[in-house]
GROMACS .gro file of C-alpha atoms in nm:
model
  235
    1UNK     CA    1  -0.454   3.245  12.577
    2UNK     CA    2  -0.558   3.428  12.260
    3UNK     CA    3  -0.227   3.602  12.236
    4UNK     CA    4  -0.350   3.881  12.024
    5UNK     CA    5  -0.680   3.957  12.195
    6UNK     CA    6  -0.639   4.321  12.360
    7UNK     CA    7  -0.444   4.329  12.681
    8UNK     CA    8  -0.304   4.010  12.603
    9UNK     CA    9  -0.027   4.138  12.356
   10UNK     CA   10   0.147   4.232  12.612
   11UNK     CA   11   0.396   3.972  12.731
   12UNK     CA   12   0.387   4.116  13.107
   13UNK     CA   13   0.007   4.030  13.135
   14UNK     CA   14   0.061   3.725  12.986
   15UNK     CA   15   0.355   3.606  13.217
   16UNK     CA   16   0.125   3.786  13.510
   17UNK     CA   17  -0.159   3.542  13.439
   18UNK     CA   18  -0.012   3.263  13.318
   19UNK     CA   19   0.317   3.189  13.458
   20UNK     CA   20   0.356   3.339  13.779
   21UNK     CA   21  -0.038   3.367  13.851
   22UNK     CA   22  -0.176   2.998  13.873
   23UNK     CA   23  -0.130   2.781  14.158
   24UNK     CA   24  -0.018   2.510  13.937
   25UNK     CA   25   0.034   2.254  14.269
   26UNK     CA   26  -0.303   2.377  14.417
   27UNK     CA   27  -0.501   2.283  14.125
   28UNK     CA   28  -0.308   1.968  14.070
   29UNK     CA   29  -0.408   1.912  14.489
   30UNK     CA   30  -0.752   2.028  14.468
   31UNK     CA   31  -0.924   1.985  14.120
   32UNK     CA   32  -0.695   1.731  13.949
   33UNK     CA   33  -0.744   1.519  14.306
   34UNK     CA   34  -0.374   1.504  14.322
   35UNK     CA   35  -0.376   1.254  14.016
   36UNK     CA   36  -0.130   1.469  13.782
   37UNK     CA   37   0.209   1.718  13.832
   38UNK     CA   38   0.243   2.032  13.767
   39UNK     CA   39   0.365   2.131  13.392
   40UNK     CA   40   0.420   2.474  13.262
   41UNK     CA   41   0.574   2.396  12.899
   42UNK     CA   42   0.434   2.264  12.585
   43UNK     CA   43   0.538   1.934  12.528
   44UNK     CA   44   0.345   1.697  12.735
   45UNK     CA   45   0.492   1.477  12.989
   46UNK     CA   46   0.589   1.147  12.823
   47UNK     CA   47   0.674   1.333  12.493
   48UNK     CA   48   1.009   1.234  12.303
   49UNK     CA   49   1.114   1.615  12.360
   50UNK     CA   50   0.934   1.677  12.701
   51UNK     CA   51   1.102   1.968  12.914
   52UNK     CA   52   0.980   2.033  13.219
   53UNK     CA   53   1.015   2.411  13.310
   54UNK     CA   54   0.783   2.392  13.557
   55UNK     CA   55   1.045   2.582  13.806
   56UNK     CA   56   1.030   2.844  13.598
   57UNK     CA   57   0.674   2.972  13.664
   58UNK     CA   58   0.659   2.919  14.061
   59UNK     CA   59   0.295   3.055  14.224
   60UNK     CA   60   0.450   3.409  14.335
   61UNK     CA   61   0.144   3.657  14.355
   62UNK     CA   62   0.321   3.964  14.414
   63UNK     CA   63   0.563   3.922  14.084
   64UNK     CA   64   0.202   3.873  13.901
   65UNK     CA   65   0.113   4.147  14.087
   66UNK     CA   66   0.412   4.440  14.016
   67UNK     CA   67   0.419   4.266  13.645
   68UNK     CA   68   0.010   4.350  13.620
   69UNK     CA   69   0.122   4.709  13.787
   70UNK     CA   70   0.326   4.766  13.487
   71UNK     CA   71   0.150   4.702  13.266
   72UNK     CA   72  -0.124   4.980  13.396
   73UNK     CA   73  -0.331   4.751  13.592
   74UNK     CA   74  -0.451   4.772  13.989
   75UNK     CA   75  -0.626   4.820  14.217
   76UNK     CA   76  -0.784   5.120  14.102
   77UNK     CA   77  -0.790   4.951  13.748
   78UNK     CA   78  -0.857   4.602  13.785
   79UNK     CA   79  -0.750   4.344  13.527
   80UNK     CA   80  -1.092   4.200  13.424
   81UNK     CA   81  -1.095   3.900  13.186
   82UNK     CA   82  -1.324   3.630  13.083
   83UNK     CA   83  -1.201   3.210  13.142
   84UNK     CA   84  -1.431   3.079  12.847
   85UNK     CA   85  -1.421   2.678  12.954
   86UNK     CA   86  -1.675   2.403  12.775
   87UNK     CA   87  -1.872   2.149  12.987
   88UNK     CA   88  -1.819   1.825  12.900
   89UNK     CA   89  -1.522   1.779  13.189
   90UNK     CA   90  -1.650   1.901  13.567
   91UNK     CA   91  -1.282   1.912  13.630
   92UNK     CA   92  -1.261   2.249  13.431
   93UNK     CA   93  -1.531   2.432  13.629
   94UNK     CA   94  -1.323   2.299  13.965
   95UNK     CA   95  -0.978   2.412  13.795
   96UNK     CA   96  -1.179   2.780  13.695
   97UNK     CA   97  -1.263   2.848  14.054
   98UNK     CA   98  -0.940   2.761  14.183
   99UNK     CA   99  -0.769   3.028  13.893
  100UNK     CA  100  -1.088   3.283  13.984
  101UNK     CA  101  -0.945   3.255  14.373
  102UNK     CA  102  -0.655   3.338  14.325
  103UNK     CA  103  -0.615   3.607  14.063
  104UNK     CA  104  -0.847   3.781  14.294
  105UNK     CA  105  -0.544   3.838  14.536
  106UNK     CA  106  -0.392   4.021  14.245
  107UNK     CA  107  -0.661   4.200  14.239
  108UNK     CA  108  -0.746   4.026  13.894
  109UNK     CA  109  -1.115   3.990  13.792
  110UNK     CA  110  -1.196   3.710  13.637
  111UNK     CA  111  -1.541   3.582  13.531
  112UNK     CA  112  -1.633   3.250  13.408
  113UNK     CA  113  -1.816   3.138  13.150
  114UNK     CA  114  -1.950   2.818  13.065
  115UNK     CA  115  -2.061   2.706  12.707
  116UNK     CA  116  -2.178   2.347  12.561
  117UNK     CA  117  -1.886   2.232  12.372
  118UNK     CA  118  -2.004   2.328  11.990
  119UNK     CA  119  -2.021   2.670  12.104
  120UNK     CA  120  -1.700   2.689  12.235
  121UNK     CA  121  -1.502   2.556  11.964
  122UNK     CA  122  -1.668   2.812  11.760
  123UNK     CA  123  -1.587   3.101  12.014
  124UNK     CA  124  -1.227   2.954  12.083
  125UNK     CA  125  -1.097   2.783  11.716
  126UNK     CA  126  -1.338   2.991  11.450
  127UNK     CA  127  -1.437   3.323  11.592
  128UNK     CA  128  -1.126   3.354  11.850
  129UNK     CA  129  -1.339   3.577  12.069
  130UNK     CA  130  -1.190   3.378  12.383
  131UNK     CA  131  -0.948   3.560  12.618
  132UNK     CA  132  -0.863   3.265  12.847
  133UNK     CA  133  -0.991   2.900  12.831
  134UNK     CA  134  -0.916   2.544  12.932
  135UNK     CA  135  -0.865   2.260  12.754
  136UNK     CA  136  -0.722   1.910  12.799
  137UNK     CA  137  -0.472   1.932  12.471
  138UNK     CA  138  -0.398   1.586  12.348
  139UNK     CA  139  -0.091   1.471  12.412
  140UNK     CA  140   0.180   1.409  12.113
  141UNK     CA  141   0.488   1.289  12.026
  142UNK     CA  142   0.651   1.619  11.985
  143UNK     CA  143   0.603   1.941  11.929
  144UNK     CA  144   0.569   1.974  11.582
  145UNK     CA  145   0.274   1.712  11.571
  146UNK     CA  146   0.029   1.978  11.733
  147UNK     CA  147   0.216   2.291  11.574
  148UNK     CA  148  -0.076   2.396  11.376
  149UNK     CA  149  -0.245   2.533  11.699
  150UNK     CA  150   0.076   2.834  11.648
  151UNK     CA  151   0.213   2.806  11.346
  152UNK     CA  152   0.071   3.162  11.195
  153UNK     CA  153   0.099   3.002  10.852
  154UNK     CA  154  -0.204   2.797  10.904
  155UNK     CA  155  -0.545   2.857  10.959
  156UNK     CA  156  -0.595   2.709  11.270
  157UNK     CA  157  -0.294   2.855  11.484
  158UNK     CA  158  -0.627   2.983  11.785
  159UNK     CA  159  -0.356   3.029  12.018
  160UNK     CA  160  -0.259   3.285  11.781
  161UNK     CA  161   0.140   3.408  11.883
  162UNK     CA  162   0.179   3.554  11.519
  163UNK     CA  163   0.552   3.543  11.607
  164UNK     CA  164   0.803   3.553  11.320
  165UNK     CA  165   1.072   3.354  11.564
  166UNK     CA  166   0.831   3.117  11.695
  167UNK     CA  167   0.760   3.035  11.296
  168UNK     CA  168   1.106   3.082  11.208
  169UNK     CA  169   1.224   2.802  11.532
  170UNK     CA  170   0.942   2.576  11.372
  171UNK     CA  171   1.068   2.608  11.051
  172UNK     CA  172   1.429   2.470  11.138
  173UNK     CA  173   1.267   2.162  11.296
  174UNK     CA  174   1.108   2.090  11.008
  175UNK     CA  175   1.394   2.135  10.768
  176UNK     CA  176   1.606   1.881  10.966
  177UNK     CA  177   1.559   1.466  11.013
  178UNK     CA  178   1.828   1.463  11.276
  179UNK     CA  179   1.613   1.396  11.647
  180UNK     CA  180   1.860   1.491  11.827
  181UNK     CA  181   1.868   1.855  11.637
  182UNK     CA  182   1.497   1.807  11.644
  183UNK     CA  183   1.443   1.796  11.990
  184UNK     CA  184   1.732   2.062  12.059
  185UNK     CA  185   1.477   2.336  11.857
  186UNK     CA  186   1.218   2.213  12.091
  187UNK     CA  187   1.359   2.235  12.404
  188UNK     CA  188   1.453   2.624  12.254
  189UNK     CA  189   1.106   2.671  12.114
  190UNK     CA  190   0.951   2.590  12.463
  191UNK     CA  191   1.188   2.822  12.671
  192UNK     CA  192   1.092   3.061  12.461
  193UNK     CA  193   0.702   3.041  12.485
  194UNK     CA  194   0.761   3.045  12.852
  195UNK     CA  195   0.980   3.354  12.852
  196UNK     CA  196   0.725   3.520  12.638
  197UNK     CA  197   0.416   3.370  12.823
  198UNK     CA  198   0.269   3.208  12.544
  199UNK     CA  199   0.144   2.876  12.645
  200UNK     CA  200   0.037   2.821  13.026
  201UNK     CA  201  -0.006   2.493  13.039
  202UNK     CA  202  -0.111   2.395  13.422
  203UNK     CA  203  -0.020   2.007  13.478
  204UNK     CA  204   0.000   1.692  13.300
  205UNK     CA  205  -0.277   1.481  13.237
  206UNK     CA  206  -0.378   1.184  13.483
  207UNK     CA  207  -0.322   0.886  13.280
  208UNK     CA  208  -0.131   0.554  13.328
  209UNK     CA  209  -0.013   0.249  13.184
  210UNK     CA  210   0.174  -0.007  13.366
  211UNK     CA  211   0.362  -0.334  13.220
  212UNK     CA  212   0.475  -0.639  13.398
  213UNK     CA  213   0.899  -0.655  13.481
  214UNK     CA  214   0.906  -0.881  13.229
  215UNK     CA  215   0.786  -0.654  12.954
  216UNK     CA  216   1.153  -0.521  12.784
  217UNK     CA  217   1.104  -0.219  12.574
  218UNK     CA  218   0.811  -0.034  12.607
  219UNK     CA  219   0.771   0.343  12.595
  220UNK     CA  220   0.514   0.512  12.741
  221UNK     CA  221   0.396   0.707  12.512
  222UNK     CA  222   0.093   0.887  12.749
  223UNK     CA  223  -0.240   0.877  12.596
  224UNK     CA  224  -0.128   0.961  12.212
  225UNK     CA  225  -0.034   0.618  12.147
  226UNK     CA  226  -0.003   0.264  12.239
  227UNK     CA  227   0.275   0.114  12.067
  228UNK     CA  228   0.416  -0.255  12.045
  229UNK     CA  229   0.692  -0.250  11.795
  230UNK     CA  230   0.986  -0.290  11.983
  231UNK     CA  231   0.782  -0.470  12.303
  232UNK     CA  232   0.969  -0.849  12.405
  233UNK     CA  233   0.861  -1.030  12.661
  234UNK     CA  234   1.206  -1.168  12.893
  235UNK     CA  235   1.018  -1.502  12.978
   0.00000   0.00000   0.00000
């Protein structure tokens, strides 16, 4: 979400459409061919600060619904919106449809729009002309490491919170080398973008690694990284 773009200031849209408004377990089902779990928080799953809040954004049409009414939208005044996705993954056209289905029992209009992949990074990251989109965010080690896609003090920051406490939260993990504090400001950082509806993330990607039960000490790491260092082999 563009989280300054119009309509979408407003936290109650926001949690409307992205918490309580996407079948995270249909998509998962249907588009993602059951290969992933539903996620709703920022950290990926096999992240050193993963948090799965998942629980805290269950499919519930009619709170999207009375949070839309709110905010001044219905039937007579349809939420109308545009899910900007790129084509070089069919699973985002199959993941649009499913999103397009069911916002319409809100009542929610929602067109999709499909662009070759230069143009949308230029509609999305440059021009931030995007309400909605999709993308398959790569997968870090924490939070911090893709930061820069919120952090208002950089360029970048497209998903564009311009929060002073979501800057001020980032700030503290950066002025401390303790993990454990570290991941603490995470796990508060990422309640917080759920509360305020700022990231809806839909499911963790389908990857896997597997090791033999003689492999001692490997992390899995998802797709970021592939580490040996502290790998032994108990043969």
């Amino acid at each position: 979400i563009n989280n300054q773009r119009g309509p979408w200031k407003d936290a109650r849209v926001r949690k409307a459409l992205g918490c309580y408004g996407i079948d995270r377990a249909l998509i998962v089902k249907s588009a993602l061919r059951g290969l992933a779990a539903p996620w709703a928080t920022f950290s990926a799953p096999g992240a050193r600060d993963a948090l799965d809040l998942t629980s805290e954004c269950p499919f519930d049409p009619a709170r999207a619904t009375q949070l839309l009414a709110e905010a001044g939208y219905g039937p007579q005044n349809p939420f109308k919106f545009a899910m900007t996705i790129q084509n070089t993954d069919p699973a985002y056209v199959d993941i649009a449809q499913v999103m397009k289905t069911t916002y319409a029992q809100m009542d929610v209009q929602m067109d999709i729009q499909l662009l070759d992949r230069a143009t949308w990074v230029n509609q999305f990251t440059l021009k931030r002309v995007v309400d909605m989109t999709l993308q398959d965010t790569i997968p870090t080690l924490d939070l911090n490491a893709n930061s820069h896609t919120f952090y208002s003090k950089t360029f970048l920051d497209y998903y564009m919170m311009k929060d002073p406490k979501v800057d001020a939260m980032l700030e503290e993990w950066r002025s401390t080398i303790d993990p454990r504090k570290q991941i603490e400001i995470s796990h508060r950082l990422q309640r917080y973008f759920v509360a305020q509806g700022y990231y809806p993330a839909i499911s963790g990607a389908p990857f896997y690694q597997a090791t033999r039960d003689y492999v001692k000490g490997f992390v899995y790491l998802n797709k970021i990284i592939f580490t040996l260092r502290d790998v032994w082999l108990d043969k």
